[in-house]
mmCIF file of C-alpha atoms in Angstrom:
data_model
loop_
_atom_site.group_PDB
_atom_site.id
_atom_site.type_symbol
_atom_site.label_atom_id
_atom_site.label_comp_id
_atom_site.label_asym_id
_atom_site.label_seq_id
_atom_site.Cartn_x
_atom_site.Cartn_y
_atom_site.Cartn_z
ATOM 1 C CA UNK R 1 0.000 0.000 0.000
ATOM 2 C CA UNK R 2 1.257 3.812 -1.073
ATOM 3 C CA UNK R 3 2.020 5.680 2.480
ATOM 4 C CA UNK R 4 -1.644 7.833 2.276
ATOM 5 C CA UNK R 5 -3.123 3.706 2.002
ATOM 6 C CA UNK R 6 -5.537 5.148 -0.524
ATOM 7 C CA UNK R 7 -3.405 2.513 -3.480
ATOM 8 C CA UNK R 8 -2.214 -1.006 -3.562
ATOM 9 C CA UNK R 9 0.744 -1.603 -6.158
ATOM 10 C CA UNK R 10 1.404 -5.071 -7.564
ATOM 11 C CA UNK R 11 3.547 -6.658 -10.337
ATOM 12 C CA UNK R 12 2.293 -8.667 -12.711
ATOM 13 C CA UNK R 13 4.352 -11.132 -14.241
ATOM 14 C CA UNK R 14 3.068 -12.939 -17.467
ATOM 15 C CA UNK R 15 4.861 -15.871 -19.271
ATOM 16 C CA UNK R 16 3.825 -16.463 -23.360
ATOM 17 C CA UNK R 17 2.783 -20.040 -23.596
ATOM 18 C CA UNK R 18 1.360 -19.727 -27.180
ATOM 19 C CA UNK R 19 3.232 -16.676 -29.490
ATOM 20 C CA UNK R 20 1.188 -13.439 -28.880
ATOM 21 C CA UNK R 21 -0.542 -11.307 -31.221
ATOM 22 C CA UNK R 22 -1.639 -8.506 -30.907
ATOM 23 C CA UNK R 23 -2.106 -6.243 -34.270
ATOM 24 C CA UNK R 24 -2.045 -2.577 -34.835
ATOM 25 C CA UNK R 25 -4.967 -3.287 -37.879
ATOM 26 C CA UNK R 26 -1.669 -2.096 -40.360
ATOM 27 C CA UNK R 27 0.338 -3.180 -43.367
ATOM 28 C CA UNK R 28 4.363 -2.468 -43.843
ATOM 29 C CA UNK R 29 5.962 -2.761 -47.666
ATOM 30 C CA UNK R 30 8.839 -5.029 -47.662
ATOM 31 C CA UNK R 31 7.990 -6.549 -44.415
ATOM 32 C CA UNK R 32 5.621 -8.559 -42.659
ATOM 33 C CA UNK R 33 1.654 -7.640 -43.317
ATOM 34 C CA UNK R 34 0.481 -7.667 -40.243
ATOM 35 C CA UNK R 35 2.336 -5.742 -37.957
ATOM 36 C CA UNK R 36 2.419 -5.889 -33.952
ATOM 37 C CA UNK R 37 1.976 -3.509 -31.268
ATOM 38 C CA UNK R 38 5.450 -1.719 -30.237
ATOM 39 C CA UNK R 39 6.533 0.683 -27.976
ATOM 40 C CA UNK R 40 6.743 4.194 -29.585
ATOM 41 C CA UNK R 41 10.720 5.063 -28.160
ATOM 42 C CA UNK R 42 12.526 1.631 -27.715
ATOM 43 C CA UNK R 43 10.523 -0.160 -30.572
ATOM 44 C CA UNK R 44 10.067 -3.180 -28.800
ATOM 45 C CA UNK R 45 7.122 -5.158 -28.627
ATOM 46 C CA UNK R 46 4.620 -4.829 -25.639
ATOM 47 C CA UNK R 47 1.396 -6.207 -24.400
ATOM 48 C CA UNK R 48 -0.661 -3.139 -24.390
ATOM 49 C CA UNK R 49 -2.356 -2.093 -20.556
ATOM 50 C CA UNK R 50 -5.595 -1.429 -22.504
ATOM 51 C CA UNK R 51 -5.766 -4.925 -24.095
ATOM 52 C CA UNK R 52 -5.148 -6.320 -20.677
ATOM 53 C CA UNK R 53 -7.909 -4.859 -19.219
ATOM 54 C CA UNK R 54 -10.505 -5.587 -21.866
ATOM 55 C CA UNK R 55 -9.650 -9.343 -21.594
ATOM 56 C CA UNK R 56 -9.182 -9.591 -18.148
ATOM 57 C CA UNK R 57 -12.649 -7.343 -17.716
ATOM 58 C CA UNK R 58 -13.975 -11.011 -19.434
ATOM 59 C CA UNK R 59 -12.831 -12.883 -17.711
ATOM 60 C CA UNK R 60 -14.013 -11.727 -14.251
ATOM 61 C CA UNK R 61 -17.431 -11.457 -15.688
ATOM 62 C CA UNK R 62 -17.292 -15.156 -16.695
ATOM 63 C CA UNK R 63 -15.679 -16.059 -13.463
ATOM 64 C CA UNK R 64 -18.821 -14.391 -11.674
ATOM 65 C CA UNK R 65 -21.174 -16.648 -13.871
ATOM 66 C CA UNK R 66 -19.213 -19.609 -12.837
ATOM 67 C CA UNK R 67 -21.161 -19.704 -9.691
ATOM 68 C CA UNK R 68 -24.666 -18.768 -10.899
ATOM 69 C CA UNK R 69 -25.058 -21.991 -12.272
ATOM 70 C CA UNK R 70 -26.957 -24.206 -9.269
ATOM 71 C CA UNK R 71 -29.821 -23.595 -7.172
ATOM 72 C CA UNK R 72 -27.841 -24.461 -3.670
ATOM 73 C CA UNK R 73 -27.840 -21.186 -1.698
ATOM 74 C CA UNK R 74 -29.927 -18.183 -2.576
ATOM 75 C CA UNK R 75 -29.519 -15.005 -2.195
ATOM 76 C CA UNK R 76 -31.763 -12.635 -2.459
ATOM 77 C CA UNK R 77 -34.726 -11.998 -5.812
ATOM 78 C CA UNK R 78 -33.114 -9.311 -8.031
ATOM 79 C CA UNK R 79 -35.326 -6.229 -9.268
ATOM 80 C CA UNK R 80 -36.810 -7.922 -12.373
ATOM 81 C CA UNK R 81 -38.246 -10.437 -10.191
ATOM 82 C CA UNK R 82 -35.972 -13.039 -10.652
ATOM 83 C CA UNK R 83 -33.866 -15.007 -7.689
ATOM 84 C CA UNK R 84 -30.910 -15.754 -8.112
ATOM 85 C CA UNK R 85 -28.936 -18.603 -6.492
ATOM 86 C CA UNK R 86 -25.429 -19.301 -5.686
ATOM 87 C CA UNK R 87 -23.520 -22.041 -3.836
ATOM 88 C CA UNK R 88 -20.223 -21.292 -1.596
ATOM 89 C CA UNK R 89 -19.290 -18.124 -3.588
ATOM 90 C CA UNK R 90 -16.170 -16.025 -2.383
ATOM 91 C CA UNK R 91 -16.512 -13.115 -0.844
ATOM 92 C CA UNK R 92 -16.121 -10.753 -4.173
ATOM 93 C CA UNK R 93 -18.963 -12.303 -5.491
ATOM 94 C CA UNK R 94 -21.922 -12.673 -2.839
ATOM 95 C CA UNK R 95 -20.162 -10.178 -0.634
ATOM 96 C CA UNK R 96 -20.937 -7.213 -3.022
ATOM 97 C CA UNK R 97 -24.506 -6.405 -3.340
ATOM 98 C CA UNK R 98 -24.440 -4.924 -6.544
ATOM 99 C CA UNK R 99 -23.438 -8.551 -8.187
ATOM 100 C CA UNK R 100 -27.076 -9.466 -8.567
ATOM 101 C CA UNK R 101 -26.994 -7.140 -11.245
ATOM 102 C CA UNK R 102 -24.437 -8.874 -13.101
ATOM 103 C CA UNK R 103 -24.663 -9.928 -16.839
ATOM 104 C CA UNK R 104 -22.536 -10.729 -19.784
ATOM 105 C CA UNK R 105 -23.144 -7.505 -21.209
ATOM 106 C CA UNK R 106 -21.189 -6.242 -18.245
ATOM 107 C CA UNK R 107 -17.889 -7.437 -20.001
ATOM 108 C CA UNK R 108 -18.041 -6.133 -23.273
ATOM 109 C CA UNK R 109 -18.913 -2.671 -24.831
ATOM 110 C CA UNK R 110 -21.792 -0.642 -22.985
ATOM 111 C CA UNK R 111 -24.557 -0.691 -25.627
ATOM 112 C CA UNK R 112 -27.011 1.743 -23.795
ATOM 113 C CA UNK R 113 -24.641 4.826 -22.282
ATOM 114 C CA UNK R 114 -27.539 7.354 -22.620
ATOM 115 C CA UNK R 115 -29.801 6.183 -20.311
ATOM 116 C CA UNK R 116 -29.364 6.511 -16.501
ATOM 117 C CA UNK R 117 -27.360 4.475 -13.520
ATOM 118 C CA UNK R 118 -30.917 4.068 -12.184
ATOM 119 C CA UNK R 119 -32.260 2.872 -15.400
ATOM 120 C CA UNK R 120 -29.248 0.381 -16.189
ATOM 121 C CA UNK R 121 -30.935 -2.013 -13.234
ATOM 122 C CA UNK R 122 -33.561 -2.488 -15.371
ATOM 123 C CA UNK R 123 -32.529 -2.772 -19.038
ATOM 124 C CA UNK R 124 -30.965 -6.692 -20.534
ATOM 125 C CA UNK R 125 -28.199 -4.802 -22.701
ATOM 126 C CA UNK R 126 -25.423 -2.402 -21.657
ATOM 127 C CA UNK R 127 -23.510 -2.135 -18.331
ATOM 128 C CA UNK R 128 -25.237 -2.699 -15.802
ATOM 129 C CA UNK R 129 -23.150 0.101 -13.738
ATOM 130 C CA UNK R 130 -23.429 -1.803 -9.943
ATOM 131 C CA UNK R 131 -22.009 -4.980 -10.307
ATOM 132 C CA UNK R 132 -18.141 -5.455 -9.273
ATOM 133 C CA UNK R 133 -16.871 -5.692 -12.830
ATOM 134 C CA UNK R 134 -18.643 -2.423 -13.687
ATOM 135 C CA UNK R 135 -17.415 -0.613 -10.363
ATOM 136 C CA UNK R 136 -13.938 -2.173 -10.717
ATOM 137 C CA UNK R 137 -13.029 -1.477 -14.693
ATOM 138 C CA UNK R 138 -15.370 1.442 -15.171
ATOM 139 C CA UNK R 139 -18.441 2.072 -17.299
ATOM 140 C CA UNK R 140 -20.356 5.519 -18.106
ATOM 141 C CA UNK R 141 -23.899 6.354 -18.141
ATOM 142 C CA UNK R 142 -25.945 9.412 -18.858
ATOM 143 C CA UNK R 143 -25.829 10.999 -15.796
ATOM 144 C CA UNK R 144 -22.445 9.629 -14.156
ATOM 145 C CA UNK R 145 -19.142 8.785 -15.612
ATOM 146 C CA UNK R 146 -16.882 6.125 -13.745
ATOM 147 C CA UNK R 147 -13.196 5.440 -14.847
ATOM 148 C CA UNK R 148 -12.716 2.737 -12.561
ATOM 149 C CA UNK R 149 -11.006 1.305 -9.699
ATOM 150 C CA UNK R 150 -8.349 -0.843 -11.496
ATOM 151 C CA UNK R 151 -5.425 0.793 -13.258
ATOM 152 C CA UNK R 152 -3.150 -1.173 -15.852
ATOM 153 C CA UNK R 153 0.327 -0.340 -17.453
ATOM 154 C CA UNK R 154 1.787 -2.299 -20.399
ATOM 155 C CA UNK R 155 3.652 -5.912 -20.257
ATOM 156 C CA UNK R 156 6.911 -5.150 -21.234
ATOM 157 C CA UNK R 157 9.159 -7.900 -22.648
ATOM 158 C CA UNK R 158 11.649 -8.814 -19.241
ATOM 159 C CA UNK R 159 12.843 -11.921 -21.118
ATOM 160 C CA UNK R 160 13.276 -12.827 -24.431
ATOM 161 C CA UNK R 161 13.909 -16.474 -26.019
ATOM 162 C CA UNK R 162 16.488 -16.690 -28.351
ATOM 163 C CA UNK R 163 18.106 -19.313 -29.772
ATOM 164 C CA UNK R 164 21.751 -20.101 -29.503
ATOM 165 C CA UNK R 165 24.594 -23.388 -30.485
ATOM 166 C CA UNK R 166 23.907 -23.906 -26.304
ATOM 167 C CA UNK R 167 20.418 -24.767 -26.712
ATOM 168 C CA UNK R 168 17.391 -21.771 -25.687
ATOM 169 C CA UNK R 169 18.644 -18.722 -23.759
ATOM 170 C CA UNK R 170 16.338 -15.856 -22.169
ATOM 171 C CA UNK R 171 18.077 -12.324 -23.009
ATOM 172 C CA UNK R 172 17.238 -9.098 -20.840
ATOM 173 C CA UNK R 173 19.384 -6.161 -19.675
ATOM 174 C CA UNK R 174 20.529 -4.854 -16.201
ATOM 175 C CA UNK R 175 18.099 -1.531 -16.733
ATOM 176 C CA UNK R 176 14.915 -3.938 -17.482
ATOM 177 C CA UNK R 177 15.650 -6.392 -14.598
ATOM 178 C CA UNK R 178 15.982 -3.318 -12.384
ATOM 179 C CA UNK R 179 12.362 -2.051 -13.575
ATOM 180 C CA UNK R 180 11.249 -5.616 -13.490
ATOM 181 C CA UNK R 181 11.987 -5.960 -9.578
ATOM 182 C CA UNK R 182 14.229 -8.502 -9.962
ATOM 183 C CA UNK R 183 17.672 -6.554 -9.680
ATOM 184 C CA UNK R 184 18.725 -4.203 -7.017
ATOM 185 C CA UNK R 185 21.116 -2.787 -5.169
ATOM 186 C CA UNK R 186 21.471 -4.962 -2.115
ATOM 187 C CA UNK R 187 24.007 -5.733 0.846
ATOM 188 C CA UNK R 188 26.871 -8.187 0.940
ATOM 189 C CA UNK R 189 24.276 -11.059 2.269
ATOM 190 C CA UNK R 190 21.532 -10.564 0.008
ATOM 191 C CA UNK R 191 24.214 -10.485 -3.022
ATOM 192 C CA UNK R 192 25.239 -13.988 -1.763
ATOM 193 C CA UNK R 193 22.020 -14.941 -1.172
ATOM 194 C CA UNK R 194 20.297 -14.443 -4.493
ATOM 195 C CA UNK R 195 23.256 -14.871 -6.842
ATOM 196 C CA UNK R 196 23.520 -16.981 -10.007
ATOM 197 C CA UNK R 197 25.806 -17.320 -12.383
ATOM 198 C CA UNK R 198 24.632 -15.326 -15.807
ATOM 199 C CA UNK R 199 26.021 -14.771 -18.734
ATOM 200 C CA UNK R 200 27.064 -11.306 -19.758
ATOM 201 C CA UNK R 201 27.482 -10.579 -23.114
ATOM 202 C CA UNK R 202 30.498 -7.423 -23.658
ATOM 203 C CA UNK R 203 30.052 -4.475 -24.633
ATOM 204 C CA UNK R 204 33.390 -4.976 -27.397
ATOM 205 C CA UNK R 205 33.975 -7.640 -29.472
ATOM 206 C CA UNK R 206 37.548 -9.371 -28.474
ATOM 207 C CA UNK R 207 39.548 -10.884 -30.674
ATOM 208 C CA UNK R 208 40.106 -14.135 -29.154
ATOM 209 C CA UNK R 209 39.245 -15.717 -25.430
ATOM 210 C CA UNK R 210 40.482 -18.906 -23.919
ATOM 211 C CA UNK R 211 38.029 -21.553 -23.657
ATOM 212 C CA UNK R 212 38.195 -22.536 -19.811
ATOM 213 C CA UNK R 213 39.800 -25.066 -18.090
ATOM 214 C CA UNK R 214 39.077 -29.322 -17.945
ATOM 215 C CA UNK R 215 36.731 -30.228 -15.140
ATOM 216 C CA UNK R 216 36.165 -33.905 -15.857
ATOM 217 C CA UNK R 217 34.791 -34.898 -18.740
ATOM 218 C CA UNK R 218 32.927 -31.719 -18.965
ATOM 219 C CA UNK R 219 34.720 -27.653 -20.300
ATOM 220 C CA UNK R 220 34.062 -25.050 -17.725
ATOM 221 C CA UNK R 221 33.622 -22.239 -20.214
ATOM 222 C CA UNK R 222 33.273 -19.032 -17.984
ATOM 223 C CA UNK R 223 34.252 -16.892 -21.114
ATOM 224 C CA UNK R 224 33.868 -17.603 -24.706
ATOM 225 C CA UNK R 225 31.541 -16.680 -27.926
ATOM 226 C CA UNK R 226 27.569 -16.968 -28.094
ATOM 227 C CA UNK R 227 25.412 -16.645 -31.460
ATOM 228 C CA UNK R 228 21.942 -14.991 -30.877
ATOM 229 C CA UNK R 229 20.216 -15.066 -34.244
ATOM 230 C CA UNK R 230 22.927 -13.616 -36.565
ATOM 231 C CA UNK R 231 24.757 -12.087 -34.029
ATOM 232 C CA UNK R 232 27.822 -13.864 -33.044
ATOM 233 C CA UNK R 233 29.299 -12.141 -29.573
ATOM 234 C CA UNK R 234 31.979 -12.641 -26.796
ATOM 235 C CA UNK R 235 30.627 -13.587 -23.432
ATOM 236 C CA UNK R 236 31.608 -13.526 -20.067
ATOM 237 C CA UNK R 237 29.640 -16.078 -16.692
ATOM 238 C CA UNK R 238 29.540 -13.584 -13.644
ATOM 239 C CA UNK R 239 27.972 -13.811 -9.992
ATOM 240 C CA UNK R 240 24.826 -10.895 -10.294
ATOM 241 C CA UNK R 241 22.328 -10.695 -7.428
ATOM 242 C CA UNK R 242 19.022 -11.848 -9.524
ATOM 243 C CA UNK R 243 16.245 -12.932 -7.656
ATOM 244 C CA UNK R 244 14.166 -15.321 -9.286
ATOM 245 C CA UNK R 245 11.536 -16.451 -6.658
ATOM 246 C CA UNK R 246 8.883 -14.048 -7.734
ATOM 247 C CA UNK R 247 8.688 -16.001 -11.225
ATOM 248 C CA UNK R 248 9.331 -19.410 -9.555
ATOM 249 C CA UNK R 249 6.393 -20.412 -11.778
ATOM 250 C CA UNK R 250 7.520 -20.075 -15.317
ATOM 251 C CA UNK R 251 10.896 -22.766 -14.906
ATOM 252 C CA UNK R 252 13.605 -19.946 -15.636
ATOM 253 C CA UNK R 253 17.077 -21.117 -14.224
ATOM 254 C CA UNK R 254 20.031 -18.610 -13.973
ATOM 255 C CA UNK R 255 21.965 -20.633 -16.301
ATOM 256 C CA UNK R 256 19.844 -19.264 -18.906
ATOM 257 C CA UNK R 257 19.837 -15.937 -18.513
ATOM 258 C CA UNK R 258 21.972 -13.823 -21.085
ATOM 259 C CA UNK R 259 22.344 -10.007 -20.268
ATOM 260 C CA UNK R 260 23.159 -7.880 -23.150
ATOM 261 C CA UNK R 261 23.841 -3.688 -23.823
ATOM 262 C CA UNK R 262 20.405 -1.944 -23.764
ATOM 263 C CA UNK R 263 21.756 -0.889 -27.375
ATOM 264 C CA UNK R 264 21.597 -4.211 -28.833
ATOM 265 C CA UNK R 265 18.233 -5.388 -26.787
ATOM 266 C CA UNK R 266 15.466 -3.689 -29.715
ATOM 267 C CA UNK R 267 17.574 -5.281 -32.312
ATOM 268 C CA UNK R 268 17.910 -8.615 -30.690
ATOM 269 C CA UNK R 269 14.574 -9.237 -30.279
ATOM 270 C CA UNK R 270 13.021 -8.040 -33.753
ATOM 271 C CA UNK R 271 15.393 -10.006 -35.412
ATOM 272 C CA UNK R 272 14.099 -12.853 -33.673
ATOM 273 C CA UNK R 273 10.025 -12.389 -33.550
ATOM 274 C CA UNK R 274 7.743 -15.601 -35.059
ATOM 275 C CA UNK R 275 6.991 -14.930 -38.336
ATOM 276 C CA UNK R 276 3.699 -17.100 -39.483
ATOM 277 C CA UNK R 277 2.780 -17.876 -43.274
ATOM 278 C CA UNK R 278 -0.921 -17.653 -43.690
ATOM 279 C CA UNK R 279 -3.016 -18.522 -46.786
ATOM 280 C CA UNK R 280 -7.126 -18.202 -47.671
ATOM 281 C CA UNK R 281 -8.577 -21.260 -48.659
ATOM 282 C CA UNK R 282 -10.813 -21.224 -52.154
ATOM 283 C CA UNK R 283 -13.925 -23.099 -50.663
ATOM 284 C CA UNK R 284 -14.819 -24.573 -54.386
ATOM 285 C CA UNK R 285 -11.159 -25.547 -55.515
ATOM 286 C CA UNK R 286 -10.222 -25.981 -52.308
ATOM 287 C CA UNK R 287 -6.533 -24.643 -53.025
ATOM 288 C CA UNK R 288 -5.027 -21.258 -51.980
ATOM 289 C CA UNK R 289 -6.557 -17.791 -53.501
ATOM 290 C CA UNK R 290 -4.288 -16.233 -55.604
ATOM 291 C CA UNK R 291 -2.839 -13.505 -54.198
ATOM 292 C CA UNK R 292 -4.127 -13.869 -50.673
ATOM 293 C CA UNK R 293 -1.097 -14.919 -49.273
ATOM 294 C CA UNK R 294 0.133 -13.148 -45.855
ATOM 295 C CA UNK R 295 2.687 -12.875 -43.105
ATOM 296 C CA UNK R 296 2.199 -11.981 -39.510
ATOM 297 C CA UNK R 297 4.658 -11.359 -36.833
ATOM 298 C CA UNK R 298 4.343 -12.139 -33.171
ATOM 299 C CA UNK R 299 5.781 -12.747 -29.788
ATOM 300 C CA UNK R 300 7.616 -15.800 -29.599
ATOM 301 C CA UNK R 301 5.881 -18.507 -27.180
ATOM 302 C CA UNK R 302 8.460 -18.734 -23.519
ATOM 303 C CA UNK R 303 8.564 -14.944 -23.691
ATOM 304 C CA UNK R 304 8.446 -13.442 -20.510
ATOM 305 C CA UNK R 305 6.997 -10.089 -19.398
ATOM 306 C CA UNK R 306 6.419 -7.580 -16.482
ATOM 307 C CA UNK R 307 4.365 -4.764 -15.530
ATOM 308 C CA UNK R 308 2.794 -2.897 -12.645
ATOM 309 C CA UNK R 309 -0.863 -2.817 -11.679
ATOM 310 C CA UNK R 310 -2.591 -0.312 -9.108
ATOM 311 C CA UNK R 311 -5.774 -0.945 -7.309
ATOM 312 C CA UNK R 312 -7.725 2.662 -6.136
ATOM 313 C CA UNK R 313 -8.680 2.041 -1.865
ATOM 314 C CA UNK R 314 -12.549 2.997 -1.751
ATOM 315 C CA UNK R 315 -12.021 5.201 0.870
ATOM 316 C CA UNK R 316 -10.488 7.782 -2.131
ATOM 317 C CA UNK R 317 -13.798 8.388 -3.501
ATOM 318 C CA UNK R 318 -15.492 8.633 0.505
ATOM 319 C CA UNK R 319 -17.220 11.688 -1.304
ATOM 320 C CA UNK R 320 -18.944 9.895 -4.068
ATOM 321 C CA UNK R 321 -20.490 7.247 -2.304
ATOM 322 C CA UNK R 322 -23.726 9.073 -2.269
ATOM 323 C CA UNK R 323 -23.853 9.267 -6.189
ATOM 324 C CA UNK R 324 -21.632 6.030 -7.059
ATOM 325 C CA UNK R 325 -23.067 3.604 -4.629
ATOM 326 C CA UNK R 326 -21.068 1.190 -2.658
ATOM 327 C CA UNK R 327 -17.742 0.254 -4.138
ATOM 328 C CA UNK R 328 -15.731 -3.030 -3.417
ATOM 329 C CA UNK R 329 -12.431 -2.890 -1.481
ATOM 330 C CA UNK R 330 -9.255 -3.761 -2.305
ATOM 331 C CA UNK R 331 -9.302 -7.254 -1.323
ATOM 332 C CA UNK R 332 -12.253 -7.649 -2.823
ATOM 333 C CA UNK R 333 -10.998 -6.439 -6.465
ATOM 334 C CA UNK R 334 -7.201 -8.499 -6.263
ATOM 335 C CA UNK R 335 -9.463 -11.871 -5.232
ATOM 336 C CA UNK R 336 -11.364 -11.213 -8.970
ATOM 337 C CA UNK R 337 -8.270 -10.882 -10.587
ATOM 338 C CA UNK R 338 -6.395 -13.420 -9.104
ATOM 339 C CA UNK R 339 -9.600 -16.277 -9.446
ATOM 340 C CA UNK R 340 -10.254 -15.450 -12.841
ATOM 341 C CA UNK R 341 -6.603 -14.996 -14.701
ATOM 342 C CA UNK R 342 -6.589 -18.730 -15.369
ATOM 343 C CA UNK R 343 -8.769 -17.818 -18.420
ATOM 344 C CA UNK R 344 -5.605 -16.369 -19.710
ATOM 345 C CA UNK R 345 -3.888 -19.756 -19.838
ATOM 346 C CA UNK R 346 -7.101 -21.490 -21.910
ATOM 347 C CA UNK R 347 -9.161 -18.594 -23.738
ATOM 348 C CA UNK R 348 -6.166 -16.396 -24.357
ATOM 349 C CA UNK R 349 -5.158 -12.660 -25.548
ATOM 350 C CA UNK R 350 -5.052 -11.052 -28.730
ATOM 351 C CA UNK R 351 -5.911 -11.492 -32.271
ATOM 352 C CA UNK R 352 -5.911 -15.321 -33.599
ATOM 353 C CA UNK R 353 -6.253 -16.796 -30.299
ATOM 354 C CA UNK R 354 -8.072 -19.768 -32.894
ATOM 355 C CA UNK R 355 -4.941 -20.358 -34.476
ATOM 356 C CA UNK R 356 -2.473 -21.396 -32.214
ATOM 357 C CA UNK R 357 -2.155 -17.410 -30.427
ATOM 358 C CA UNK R 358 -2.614 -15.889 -27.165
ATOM 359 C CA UNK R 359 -2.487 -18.137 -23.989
ATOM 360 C CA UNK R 360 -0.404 -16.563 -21.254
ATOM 361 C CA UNK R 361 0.022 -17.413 -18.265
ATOM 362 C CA UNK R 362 0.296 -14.729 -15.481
ATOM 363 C CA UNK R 363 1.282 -14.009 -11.748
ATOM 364 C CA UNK R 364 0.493 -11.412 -9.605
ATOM 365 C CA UNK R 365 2.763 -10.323 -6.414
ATOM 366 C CA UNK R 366 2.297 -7.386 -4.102
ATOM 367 C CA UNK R 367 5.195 -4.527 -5.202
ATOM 368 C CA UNK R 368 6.526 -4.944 -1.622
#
């Protein structure tokens, strides 16, 4: 929690198990057709904070319908008349009133914004403007305007797969660990606590290195030359104080890191990106259209990413109560996000999620 407790701060870590698309709708000429999203200064490619919050606005909504599927435990009749039932829901679903409200309309664009808050309890379309999806991702109606109690950023790439003569390395950079949370400036005992040997690529080519000494039947290599994509670079194993417990989940060793110069990261990783072959299908000849042949790029599947995601205390808005209604609470909000981002892992994110696209898996830790 900030120090005026008014804003909880998390990290969201997100591992690519499928390659991610996630299209800007353009075309390049002597490229690839269908372009991805990409940060405007460092080029690279990013999950964008505004496609993570669409999907993940689904996915609570479908989470909530989960348990409105038995007649077990009811709750209360709802204002058309209808009761609805639940059995042993958590507490962010039949611990906020407003829930009963709750529809699949609630997830996706608000089809009726002109009428009022009021009004919205009794219409079948548009946001319903009560329920905890609606309170906690925002919604706007004729006579109030909410922005929400949920705030994303983008996933930025922390690691990047790239293949190498020593099998599948991850590559980052001492500036993106540092943003990612995972390197810092720590004492003596936390350095010899948390360090793992890395390789380090140099900032100069050399013109020659020795190749270790004989352990065994094995070569010690601590310095030597790596090849990442075309690039073929000098290399260096050092001790650097990375601490990998908060992605425990996705299976990434220390061994397999590779830290590069920020000034070779964009170009690293573009020259690397999945680049798919796609054809239309003639439905009478059943062989390819002529001329519908097309490439699309995308984030390789093992990448790994980072980002930062802030949840608004209700006792901010104490002064809108009156007009707003009653608002979940923190806890409330990180228990929907944390039960329902297992639809990332099945249903996906992005464009082509039919095709082999989009599941990610993701893991959310408090920034402290």
């Amino acid at each position: 929690m900030s120090e005026d407790n008014l804003i909880k701060e998390f990290k969201i870590y997100g591992m690519a198990i499928d390659p991610i698309y996630i299209g800007t709708g353009a075309y390049t000429i002597g490229g690839v057709d269908n372009t991805i999203v990409r940060d405007p200064i460092t080029k690279l490619p990013k999950i964008p904070g505004s496609s993570l919050a669409g999907t993940w606005r689904y996915y609570v909504t479908l989470k909530i319908h989960e348990f409105f599927k038995n007649d077990k435990i009811r709750i209360k009749k709802s204002e058309r008349g209808e009761d609805i039932f639940i059995q042993n829901p958590p507490k962010w679903v039949g611990g906020f009133e407003g829930n009963r409200y709750t529809g699949i309309r609630c997830a996706g664009q608000d089809e009726l914004p002109n009428i009022t808050l009021e009004e919205s309890k009794e219409k079948e379309s548009g946001h319903c403007g009560h329920c905890i999806v609606c309170k906690g991702f925002g919604f706007s109606k004729k006579d109030i305007s909410w922005q929400g109690m949920i705030n994303f950023s983008d996933l930025n790439i922390l690691f990047f797969p790239v293949f190498t003569l020593l099998g599948t390395k991850w590559i980052t950079t001492e500036e993106i660990l540092k943003n990612g949370g995972l390197y810092k400036d720590e004492t003596d005992a936390d350095k010899e606590k948390n360090k793992g040997q890395v390789c380090v690529i140099l900032e100069k080519i050399e013109l020659s290195k020795e190749p270790g000494k004989e352990t065994g039947k094995e070569t010690d290599k601590k310095e030597g030359h790596i090849n990442l994509g075309w690039l073929y670079l000098p290399y260096k194993v050092e001790n650097k104080p990375i601490d990998l417990s908060k992605i425990n989940g996705f299976g990434l060793n220390s061994e397999d890191i590779i830290i590069v110069p920020k000034e070779l990261f964009s170009q690293i990783v573009n020259s690397n990106l999945e680049v798919r072959t796609s054809v239309s299908i003639d439905p009478i000849t059943g062989a390819a259209k002529e001329g519908a042949l097309f490439t699309s790029e995308a984030i390789p599947r093992g990448t790994i990413f980072s980002g930062d995601l802030r949840i608004n205390d209700k006792l901010a808005f104490k002064g809108l109560l009156d007009k707003i209604g009653d608002l979940p609470d923190c806890n409330m909000l990180k228990e929907a996000l944390c039960d329902s981002k297992h639809f990332f892992e099945t249903l996906g994110i992005g464009g082509m999620t039919t095709r082999g696209f989009g599941r990610l898996k993701l893991e959310m830790n408090d920034a402290d």
